[in-house]
């Protein structure tokens, strides 16, 4: 009778019992009051590795390359920074990266907002599912393959130019230029932005929109006066993620830009592996980190921390 | 176009309104009208279709069949933002990114009131809901009751023809809820705004309304003023939904009009009915807990018509009264509920005590037993 009733308990519970017994051997009772600190382990791993890498790179950046030995000199100097900041090539790379980040963030949010809104508000479960699956599918494909996908569509003998030839139109240069890189990046960033916007839109609640309507606002004014301001945390969160991912992107400018539209990451790569100048590459890396950090700090200062917030107060 | 509005023309009129979601009928053939200045409460258990009815009037849903007229005009093609309706939502749906004053100014701005009038109107409505000087507060800085008041002011500031309340009080604790019921009543009377209130709280319905519609399973069961609704429920559902009512099942033995004699498990009872019954028909008698007298012996039942022996199953102390649950062998398993307001505290009947229960014929209301769907007139 007793065994009968206990066998009706979920099997999971027995597994937990076994796990608990073994846990006691690994982590004795006397250690229990320190259990909370265990949760810090992933954060420490992340920050430790990051800080360690940054310290080393910061160190490299302060040593000039000795062209006689192709090693970094022992003496400290800011030569790498002055070289990076005074060179017109690097100046245009930095400006191009920042410009692209602004454009990509703008266009991504423009496209992501309706997507996220529809996904959250769709009444039919089928529509919701379709939008969700479409959102996650690109994650399985990866950036390089998707960039090549664009080559197939936009290339000299790609789909669009074949279509143009069929219509008797001249072939156009659709790749290896700035717009192609922006296009590729926007498509790549879209799912990230949607994922960060969706919870913010979910939090708005349908009744608030209905209230606005009953108070005399059509949907356009409801969107501008209620939905957009209330979605601010999501907009801030996705801006930060899209902006910084674009600023540090390597693959899209490399493949779709074809060397014509290098971003900072491409310049860093060249510094390390083409010029074998790890000092210059490190200096460029430090500039990139500084730029990204400055943007995030300014945005947080102006608009709050959004969905990435540290406190529950932000709405 | 001038629309003729006379004293008699109703402000809101629903004719044969039904709403189906797929196979589910949320509202089944609703008919009623509401005159200028009155307060109507739609009362029913959750899922009875009352909120759907309200949302159709607001314009958030459109009826599958039937017509809704406001001020005599059909409103099917009129979107919510063009209807002159203020609504207070269940969760209030205040705008958290605006201050209390901005919330109240929002409909004025959206409805293009002249900008120099807006601050004055905001002040006036803050005053009406007794929040003077709090216009600058953020919504999160206000208490639950204060947020209620902002939501009311926001729904009224543009002087709508109609105010809709979608159970806005249901989330409040009892004391605050009762306070806000009186506030609603006061504001409604001060402004004279026609109001439709939706609730599952019978006390709220009785306190706040000029007229009550009771709904169950999408159908309107009864439309009446609070007193008639309580004293003359038109069917078994209404009788049992409002007040604490005991139901006694039996078969008709004698069915002279008005006075019905029916046989229960071990006895015959007499009750009052407003409709005709056939011999042998199954009926249910409904008796309110406050109409039953409880006494220790037969002497206490003097002047009553139906007198039964019973045993106290349970007694519940509610402060101002005792609620007894009595089992009467003559009635089978059906429990009988009795209120005993005993200001002198000297006759508490204990669990297991033998008691006598009694009531008057006119207080036992007899209804047909089958599940009841009413198409109201």
XYZ file of C-alpha atoms in Angstrom:
692
model
C 0.000 0.000 0.000
C 2.748 2.437 1.027
C 4.929 1.553 -1.952
C 1.911 1.940 -4.153
C 1.233 5.475 -3.024
C 4.890 6.517 -3.218
C 5.183 5.218 -6.774
C 2.509 7.740 -7.714
C 4.831 10.628 -6.832
C 6.465 12.229 -9.858
C 9.608 10.332 -10.918
C 11.421 13.657 -11.043
C 11.193 13.883 -7.250
C 13.203 10.658 -6.835
C 15.895 12.058 -9.114
C 15.983 15.207 -6.996
C 16.318 13.054 -3.835
C 19.335 11.289 -5.317
C 20.830 14.561 -6.484
C 20.343 16.087 -3.024
C 22.123 13.175 -1.308
C 25.088 13.492 -3.660
C 25.120 17.264 -3.335
C 25.621 16.856 0.424
C 28.850 14.963 -0.249
C 30.152 17.628 -2.642
C 29.023 20.679 -0.708
C 28.765 19.870 3.041
C 26.113 21.460 5.244
C 28.633 23.753 6.943
C 29.244 25.441 3.590
C 25.568 26.184 3.034
C 25.736 29.771 4.162
C 28.201 30.451 1.347
C 25.910 28.897 -1.267
C 24.814 32.299 -2.565
C 28.357 33.134 -3.568
C 28.396 30.121 -5.917
C 26.021 32.036 -8.165
C 28.774 34.582 -8.715
C 31.060 32.052 -10.458
C 29.852 32.698 -14.052
C 30.048 36.456 -13.568
C 33.570 36.207 -12.165
C 34.651 33.975 -15.058
C 33.273 36.449 -17.576
C 34.655 39.595 -15.984
C 37.989 38.021 -15.066
C 38.746 36.822 -18.597
C 37.568 40.090 -20.074
C 39.609 42.240 -17.712
C 42.686 40.047 -18.109
C 42.492 40.317 -21.910
C 41.930 44.043 -21.761
C 44.898 44.583 -19.414
C 47.186 42.701 -21.789
C 45.887 44.486 -24.868
C 46.152 47.815 -23.068
C 49.751 46.890 -22.244
C 50.603 45.978 -25.872
C 49.077 49.192 -27.135
C 51.651 51.209 -25.205
C 54.665 49.646 -26.968
C 55.807 50.717 -30.421
C 56.745 48.109 -33.021
C 60.500 47.865 -33.604
C 60.774 47.559 -37.380
C 64.272 46.123 -37.062
C 63.223 43.078 -35.042
C 59.424 43.089 -35.660
C 58.934 42.892 -31.922
C 57.410 45.459 -29.604
C 59.919 47.806 -27.996
C 60.437 47.666 -24.211
C 59.794 51.394 -23.733
C 56.360 52.829 -23.134
C 55.002 55.330 -25.679
C 51.749 56.613 -27.109
C 53.068 56.281 -30.669
C 50.434 53.691 -31.618
C 47.600 55.932 -30.473
C 48.960 58.996 -32.264
C 49.461 56.887 -35.398
C 45.906 55.561 -35.202
C 44.294 58.906 -34.439
C 46.211 61.046 -36.958
C 46.062 58.668 -39.906
C 43.276 59.694 -42.279
C 42.724 56.040 -43.180
C 41.990 55.088 -39.577
C 39.963 58.241 -39.032
C 37.667 57.313 -41.889
C 37.445 53.709 -40.637
C 36.320 54.956 -37.216
C 33.844 57.434 -38.667
C 32.515 54.804 -41.068
C 31.993 52.335 -38.212
C 30.164 54.904 -36.072
C 28.064 56.063 -39.032
C 27.157 52.471 -39.900
C 26.225 51.750 -36.275
C 23.870 54.721 -36.207
C 22.259 53.800 -39.540
C 21.971 50.106 -38.713
C 20.459 50.865 -35.281
C 17.926 53.217 -36.857
C 16.828 50.905 -39.652
C 16.855 47.800 -37.452
C 14.582 49.408 -34.855
C 12.339 50.709 -37.622
C 11.841 47.163 -38.889
C 12.003 45.372 -35.543
C 9.250 47.392 -33.872
C 6.392 46.340 -36.169
C 7.710 42.773 -36.130
C 7.816 42.615 -32.334
C 4.486 44.393 -32.029
C 2.779 41.977 -34.382
C 4.380 38.997 -32.650
C 3.162 40.136 -29.230
C -0.312 41.247 -30.282
C -1.184 38.599 -32.894
C -4.447 36.901 -31.931
C -3.890 33.711 -33.902
C -1.451 31.280 -32.329
C -0.320 30.272 -35.846
C 0.771 33.822 -36.706
C 2.663 34.073 -33.438
C 4.424 30.768 -34.040
C 5.349 31.653 -37.611
C 6.878 34.941 -36.502
C 8.762 33.301 -33.637
C 10.194 30.509 -35.795
C 11.208 33.019 -38.468
C 12.951 34.953 -35.731
C 15.043 32.039 -34.460
C 15.844 30.419 -37.798
C 18.621 32.939 -38.671
C 20.412 32.070 -35.412
C 20.995 28.537 -36.704
C 22.555 29.823 -39.907
C 25.293 32.119 -38.692
C 26.679 35.374 -39.951
C 29.134 34.124 -42.612
C 26.592 31.929 -44.380
C 24.072 34.742 -44.382
C 26.616 37.152 -45.812
C 27.253 34.641 -48.608
C 23.503 34.444 -49.073
C 23.533 38.144 -49.851
C 26.390 37.598 -52.337
C 24.219 35.063 -54.155
C 21.361 37.543 -54.355
C 23.265 40.786 -54.963
C 26.468 39.605 -56.771
C 27.535 40.539 -60.299
C 25.869 37.365 -61.547
C 23.428 37.127 -58.664
C 19.678 36.793 -58.713
C 18.889 40.488 -59.093
C 21.400 41.162 -61.847
C 20.214 38.049 -63.731
C 16.699 39.432 -63.475
C 17.910 42.845 -64.724
C 19.703 41.196 -67.666
C 16.471 39.374 -68.514
C 14.702 42.733 -68.652
C 17.474 44.190 -70.797
C 18.825 46.402 -68.040
C 22.560 46.859 -67.423
C 24.153 44.977 -64.500
C 24.547 47.021 -61.319
C 27.195 46.980 -58.612
C 25.106 45.916 -55.653
C 27.856 44.503 -53.473
C 31.238 45.615 -52.165
C 29.818 48.954 -51.131
C 28.519 50.697 -48.010
C 24.766 50.139 -48.567
C 25.334 46.394 -49.041
C 27.132 46.212 -45.671
C 24.338 48.195 -43.985
C 21.700 45.934 -45.545
C 23.498 42.772 -44.428
C 23.948 44.141 -40.915
C 20.319 45.248 -40.566
C 19.137 41.791 -41.549
C 21.601 40.236 -39.108
C 20.616 42.501 -36.188
C 16.842 42.254 -36.662
C 16.263 39.162 -34.475
C 18.316 40.598 -31.588
C 16.303 43.803 -31.666
C 12.969 41.964 -31.864
C 13.898 39.714 -28.927
C 14.737 42.735 -26.785
C 11.678 44.719 -27.848
C 9.096 41.947 -27.393
C 9.118 41.877 -23.560
C 8.849 45.671 -23.418
C 5.818 45.624 -25.718
C 4.281 42.715 -23.791
C 4.574 44.805 -20.635
C 2.480 47.611 -22.140
C -0.797 45.681 -21.882
C -3.598 45.798 -24.398
C -5.919 47.716 -22.064
C -3.658 50.766 -22.049
C -3.997 51.002 -25.813
C -7.763 50.496 -25.608
C -7.944 53.174 -22.908
C -6.104 55.585 -25.179
C -8.533 54.789 -27.982
C -11.593 55.287 -25.803
C -10.129 58.617 -24.676
C -10.151 59.857 -28.253
C -6.833 58.856 -29.851
C -6.743 56.961 -33.144
C -4.098 54.240 -33.483
C -1.458 56.595 -34.872
C -1.730 58.957 -31.923
C -2.023 56.021 -29.528
C 1.224 54.703 -30.974
C 3.036 58.019 -30.667
C 1.708 59.076 -27.270
C 1.399 55.750 -25.471
C 3.043 52.750 -27.126
C 6.330 54.350 -28.168
C 7.084 56.092 -24.857
C 6.074 53.015 -22.868
C 8.311 50.835 -25.061
C 11.335 53.007 -24.241
C 13.107 50.378 -22.098
C 12.985 47.958 -25.013
C 14.168 50.609 -27.452
C 17.106 51.508 -25.198
C 18.043 47.863 -24.670
C 17.932 46.964 -28.333
C 19.751 50.163 -29.344
C 22.643 49.294 -27.059
C 22.875 45.748 -28.347
C 22.502 46.597 -32.048
C 24.818 49.601 -31.883
C 27.637 47.804 -30.089
C 27.327 44.621 -32.166
C 27.491 46.702 -35.354
C 30.368 48.826 -34.106
C 32.422 45.701 -33.442
C 31.280 43.690 -36.465
C 33.849 42.006 -38.657
C 32.196 39.546 -41.043
C 29.678 41.762 -42.864
C 32.144 44.527 -43.847
C 34.711 41.847 -44.687
C 32.454 39.793 -46.974
C 29.870 42.287 -48.277
C 32.293 45.231 -48.233
C 35.062 43.292 -49.950
C 37.803 45.472 -48.498
C 36.169 48.730 -49.573
C 34.316 49.466 -46.336
C 36.475 48.249 -43.452
C 35.189 48.709 -39.929
C 37.391 49.038 -36.849
C 37.387 45.277 -36.305
C 38.780 44.739 -39.827
C 41.491 47.311 -39.145
C 42.390 45.544 -35.883
C 42.591 42.226 -37.716
C 44.854 43.803 -40.349
C 46.968 45.382 -37.650
C 47.584 42.041 -35.977
C 47.787 39.704 -38.943
C 48.644 41.764 -42.073
C 51.007 44.310 -40.566
C 52.077 42.037 -37.719
C 51.860 45.154 -35.554
C 50.170 43.941 -32.391
C 50.864 47.314 -30.745
C 48.860 49.213 -33.349
C 46.139 46.540 -33.409
C 45.851 46.770 -29.612
C 45.662 50.562 -29.728
C 42.803 50.306 -32.253
C 41.110 47.727 -30.022
C 41.351 50.077 -27.033
C 39.857 52.882 -29.139
C 36.986 50.578 -30.104
C 36.298 49.611 -26.473
C 36.378 53.292 -25.478
C 33.960 54.276 -28.245
C 31.500 51.510 -27.421
C 31.625 52.243 -23.703
C 31.177 55.969 -24.294
C 28.088 55.341 -26.421
C 26.512 53.031 -23.863
C 27.250 55.393 -20.976
C 25.819 58.388 -22.853
C 22.660 56.470 -23.819
C 22.114 55.159 -20.294
C 22.654 58.659 -18.967
C 20.109 60.146 -21.366
C 17.472 57.407 -21.426
C 17.955 55.132 -18.419
C 19.125 51.551 -18.537
C 16.013 50.124 -20.214
C 15.461 46.379 -20.210
C 19.131 45.924 -19.308
C 18.417 47.873 -16.117
C 19.931 47.083 -12.746
C 16.975 48.158 -10.657
C 13.291 47.371 -10.704
C 12.345 51.022 -10.804
C 12.780 51.524 -14.524
C 9.532 51.028 -16.371
C -28.009 67.030 -38.534
C -30.129 67.616 -35.509
C -31.005 64.517 -33.607
C -34.191 64.678 -31.644
C -33.370 63.952 -28.035
C -36.373 63.945 -25.796
C -36.863 62.900 -22.220
C -38.085 59.512 -23.294
C -35.511 58.576 -25.923
C -32.955 56.224 -24.418
C -29.263 57.124 -24.449
C -28.162 53.565 -25.094
C -30.263 50.934 -26.776
C -29.322 47.334 -27.535
C -31.572 45.263 -29.748
C -31.029 41.536 -30.274
C -27.290 41.872 -29.664
C -25.339 38.604 -29.789
C -21.611 37.975 -29.827
C -20.035 34.660 -30.764
C -16.347 33.794 -30.558
C -16.069 30.732 -32.761
C -18.497 28.272 -31.248
C -18.793 30.070 -27.927
C -21.730 32.400 -27.498
C -20.518 35.129 -25.168
C -23.644 37.258 -25.374
C -26.958 35.755 -26.395
C -29.631 38.074 -27.743
C -29.350 40.984 -25.333
C -32.034 43.653 -25.329
C -32.137 46.654 -23.058
C -32.137 50.391 -23.069
C -30.781 52.946 -20.679
C -32.154 56.400 -20.106
C -30.177 59.575 -19.626
C -28.638 60.041 -16.205
C -29.268 56.607 -14.737
C -26.842 54.038 -13.375
C -27.130 50.530 -14.726
C -25.175 47.612 -13.299
C -24.598 44.432 -15.242
C -24.211 41.764 -12.587
C -23.164 38.170 -13.095
C -20.552 35.529 -12.322
C -17.252 35.612 -14.225
C -17.608 34.391 -17.785
C -21.282 35.361 -18.029
C -20.645 37.764 -20.918
C -20.989 41.022 -19.008
C -17.560 42.342 -19.969
C -18.094 41.420 -23.629
C -21.339 43.370 -23.535
C -19.522 46.392 -22.122
C -16.716 46.154 -24.699
C -19.271 46.119 -27.503
C -20.798 49.321 -26.166
C -17.315 50.855 -25.899
C -16.599 49.777 -29.482
C -13.721 47.361 -28.779
C -15.772 44.447 -30.101
C -18.578 44.493 -32.609
C -21.750 42.411 -32.228
C -22.057 39.301 -34.391
C -25.715 40.168 -34.836
C -27.976 42.900 -33.550
C -27.758 46.656 -33.159
C -26.368 49.086 -30.640
C -27.631 52.652 -30.735
C -26.221 55.551 -28.774
C -28.257 58.759 -28.811
C -30.485 57.072 -31.350
C -27.643 56.589 -33.843
C -26.353 53.131 -34.800
C -22.679 52.911 -33.770
C -21.467 49.826 -35.647
C -19.274 51.910 -37.951
C -18.087 54.330 -35.264
C -14.594 53.532 -33.882
C -14.055 53.838 -30.107
C -12.117 57.105 -30.381
C -15.094 58.778 -32.073
C -17.607 57.609 -29.439
C -18.287 59.887 -26.531
C -17.653 57.227 -23.910
C -15.390 57.309 -20.892
C -14.254 53.956 -19.570
C -12.577 52.911 -16.328
C -10.751 49.630 -16.879
C -10.435 46.733 -14.480
C -6.673 47.309 -14.184
C -7.231 51.077 -14.579
C -4.899 51.225 -17.631
C -3.411 54.537 -16.525
C -0.448 55.879 -18.509
C 2.555 55.327 -16.235
C 4.773 57.686 -18.230
C 2.514 60.640 -17.514
C 1.615 62.488 -14.316
C -1.882 62.332 -12.834
C -2.686 65.703 -14.414
C -1.335 64.632 -17.812
C -3.477 61.507 -17.665
C -6.549 63.654 -17.100
C -5.493 66.129 -19.821
C -4.907 63.333 -22.358
C -8.521 62.919 -23.568
C -8.900 66.720 -23.689
C -5.842 67.003 -25.913
C -6.906 64.068 -28.094
C -10.398 65.450 -28.490
C -9.014 68.855 -29.445
C -10.312 70.907 -26.558
C -9.034 74.453 -26.728
C -5.547 74.519 -25.093
C -6.392 77.357 -22.736
C -9.357 75.402 -21.296
C -7.380 72.252 -20.556
C -5.539 73.288 -17.320
C -8.773 74.547 -15.788
C -10.647 71.357 -16.628
C -7.823 69.225 -15.218
C -7.996 71.205 -11.968
C -11.777 70.902 -11.876
C -11.772 67.123 -12.264
C -8.892 66.674 -9.810
C -11.109 68.607 -7.436
C -14.175 66.440 -8.175
C -12.268 63.253 -7.366
C -10.680 64.988 -4.329
C -7.106 64.947 -5.585
C -6.588 68.719 -5.633
C -2.915 69.591 -5.787
C -1.820 66.120 -6.820
C -1.741 66.775 -10.567
C 2.051 66.767 -10.614
C 2.355 63.339 -8.986
C 3.526 60.413 -11.034
C 1.135 57.461 -11.217
C 3.541 55.201 -9.295
C 3.618 57.715 -6.435
C -0.131 57.399 -5.867
C -1.890 54.851 -3.654
C -4.349 52.336 -5.103
C -7.348 54.456 -4.137
C -5.772 57.607 -5.573
C -5.027 55.796 -8.829
C -8.712 54.817 -8.976
C -9.625 58.459 -8.630
C -7.259 59.501 -11.433
C -8.795 56.835 -13.682
C -12.288 58.145 -12.909
C -11.250 61.749 -13.565
C -9.567 60.752 -16.833
C -12.722 58.974 -18.012
C -14.908 61.978 -17.139
C -12.835 65.079 -17.930
C -14.053 65.328 -21.533
C -17.696 65.229 -20.398
C -18.654 61.986 -22.155
C -22.255 60.974 -22.818
C -21.673 57.658 -21.122
C -19.364 56.265 -18.437
C -18.423 52.573 -18.478
C -16.948 50.843 -15.434
C -15.358 47.451 -16.049
C -15.053 46.112 -12.486
C -12.526 48.773 -11.513
C -13.104 48.099 -7.812
C -12.589 44.347 -7.863
C -8.882 44.529 -7.021
C -9.348 46.712 -3.941
C -9.628 45.450 -0.390
C -13.116 45.414 1.101
C -12.912 48.645 3.072
C -11.471 50.694 0.214
C -13.906 49.085 -2.222
C -16.897 50.128 -0.145
C -15.481 53.622 0.205
C -14.996 53.890 -3.567
C -18.530 52.599 -4.243
C -19.877 55.566 -2.320
C -17.421 57.863 -4.105
C -18.646 56.646 -7.485
C -22.207 57.231 -6.382
C -21.353 60.752 -5.193
C -19.478 61.698 -8.388
C -22.153 60.158 -10.580
C -24.872 62.144 -8.816
C -22.809 65.349 -8.891
C -22.219 65.130 -12.648
C -25.385 63.241 -13.608
C -23.442 61.120 -16.055
C -25.183 58.041 -17.442
C -23.229 55.038 -16.217
C -22.951 51.346 -17.001
C -21.116 49.391 -14.344
C -20.047 45.775 -14.642
C -19.468 43.691 -11.535
C -19.764 40.263 -9.954
C -20.245 41.830 -6.530
C -23.952 41.814 -5.644
C -23.517 44.291 -2.836
C -21.850 46.761 -5.180
C -24.706 46.313 -7.658
C -27.345 46.948 -5.002
C -25.531 49.962 -3.563
C -24.621 51.746 -6.783
C -27.421 51.178 -9.254
C -30.759 52.535 -10.342
C -31.223 49.410 -12.382
C -29.569 45.995 -12.424
C -29.238 43.469 -15.223
C -28.423 39.954 -14.054
C -26.595 37.833 -16.627
C -25.735 34.169 -16.733
C -24.138 32.183 -19.551
C -24.459 35.053 -22.006
C -28.177 35.573 -21.439
C -29.914 38.349 -19.555
C -31.863 36.763 -16.676
C -33.619 39.776 -15.250
C -33.706 43.551 -15.514
C -35.053 45.327 -12.447
C -34.374 47.987 -9.882
C -32.396 46.760 -6.842
C -35.402 46.349 -4.537
C -37.557 44.420 -7.028
C -34.598 42.328 -8.043
C -33.991 41.300 -4.444
C -37.646 40.831 -3.496
C -38.992 39.353 -6.730
C -36.259 37.428 -8.501
C -37.726 36.217 -11.786
C -36.027 32.830 -11.811
C -34.055 30.344 -9.810
C -30.675 31.674 -10.995
C -31.373 35.228 -9.886
C -32.868 34.011 -6.609
C -29.779 31.979 -5.780
C -27.169 34.442 -7.136
C -28.302 37.350 -5.001
C -28.462 36.969 -1.254
C -27.953 33.737 0.667
C -30.677 31.420 -0.566
C -31.572 27.803 0.201
C -33.003 25.734 -2.633
C -35.520 22.963 -1.970
C -36.505 20.609 -4.779
C -39.867 18.872 -5.053
C -42.780 17.845 -7.268
C -46.011 19.779 -7.649
C -49.013 18.316 -5.867
C -51.415 21.201 -6.035
C -50.990 24.118 -8.344
C -53.609 26.703 -7.780
C -52.331 29.962 -9.197
C -50.156 31.889 -6.796
C -49.970 29.206 -4.152
C -48.093 26.005 -4.955
C -48.021 22.903 -2.843
C -45.078 20.638 -3.619
C -43.745 17.415 -2.171
C -40.123 17.221 -1.037
C -38.297 14.181 0.323
C -40.469 13.655 3.407
C -42.955 16.489 3.576
C -45.089 18.880 1.601
C -44.399 22.604 1.512
C -46.332 25.583 0.320
C -44.839 28.446 -1.627
C -45.505 31.392 -3.822
C -45.205 31.380 -7.619
C -45.835 33.829 -10.389
C -46.337 31.211 -13.093
C -48.512 28.173 -13.690
C -47.357 24.602 -13.043
C -48.700 21.192 -13.994
C -49.289 18.446 -11.479
C -46.119 16.362 -11.052
C -43.770 18.953 -12.482
C -40.390 19.265 -10.753
C -39.930 22.631 -9.077
C -37.454 24.378 -6.836
C -38.392 26.477 -3.872
C -36.041 29.294 -2.916
C -35.979 30.843 0.547
C -33.682 33.629 1.736
C -31.686 33.040 4.887
C -33.156 36.133 6.552
C -36.759 34.879 5.970
C -36.221 31.717 7.985
C -36.830 31.848 11.707
C -34.799 29.584 13.984
C -36.012 28.622 17.453
C -35.390 25.978 20.108
C -38.982 24.752 20.102
C -42.333 25.014 18.348
C -43.343 28.052 20.417
C -40.803 30.165 18.535
C -42.468 29.318 15.217
C -45.737 30.980 16.096
C -47.456 32.679 13.183
C -45.327 30.905 10.572
C -46.683 28.661 7.806
C -44.066 26.002 7.084
C -42.535 24.520 10.232
C -39.790 21.869 10.199
C -37.501 20.113 12.666
C -33.796 20.380 12.049
C -30.307 19.899 13.460
C -27.596 22.559 13.483
C -24.803 21.338 11.165
C -22.594 24.384 11.367
C -22.680 27.850 12.848
C -20.638 30.751 11.558
C -20.157 33.920 13.555
C -20.123 36.999 11.297
C -20.047 39.665 13.970
C -23.418 41.291 13.358
C -25.166 37.947 12.897
C -24.896 34.173 13.088
C -25.250 32.061 9.957
C -26.616 28.594 10.676
C -26.530 25.682 8.318
C -29.409 23.390 9.255
C -30.172 19.906 8.020
C -33.849 19.034 8.025
C -34.668 15.322 7.685
C -37.843 16.304 5.862
C -35.860 18.053 3.131
C -33.345 15.276 2.467
C -29.791 16.446 1.868
C -30.546 20.045 0.867
C -28.992 22.384 3.474
C -31.038 25.235 4.854
C -29.300 28.527 5.656
C -30.578 30.813 8.375
C -29.443 34.258 9.502
C -29.961 35.040 13.132
C -29.528 38.654 14.154
C -29.553 38.285 17.874
C -28.757 41.606 19.482
C -29.132 40.247 23.014
C -26.631 37.373 22.511
C -28.610 34.907 24.576
C -29.698 32.088 22.315
C -26.763 30.674 20.458
C -27.659 27.309 19.005
C -24.683 24.962 19.124
C -23.620 22.424 16.574
C -25.754 19.275 16.883
C -28.627 21.074 18.665
C -32.164 20.183 17.647
C -33.974 23.281 16.436
C -37.217 24.321 14.778
C -37.104 26.292 11.549
C -40.096 28.050 10.066
C -41.105 30.574 7.417
C -44.085 32.144 5.719
C -45.605 30.850 2.495
C -45.107 34.168 0.725
C -41.325 33.995 1.315
C -40.793 30.607 -0.341
C -40.586 31.402 -4.051
C -41.230 28.516 -6.403
C -39.526 28.230 -9.803
C -39.443 25.640 -12.574
C -36.462 23.399 -12.019
C -34.910 23.308 -15.481
C -32.016 25.510 -16.359
C -33.460 28.792 -17.320
C -32.750 31.021 -20.295
C -34.745 34.179 -20.555
C -35.219 36.307 -23.592
C -36.183 39.485 -21.950
C -38.932 41.719 -23.383
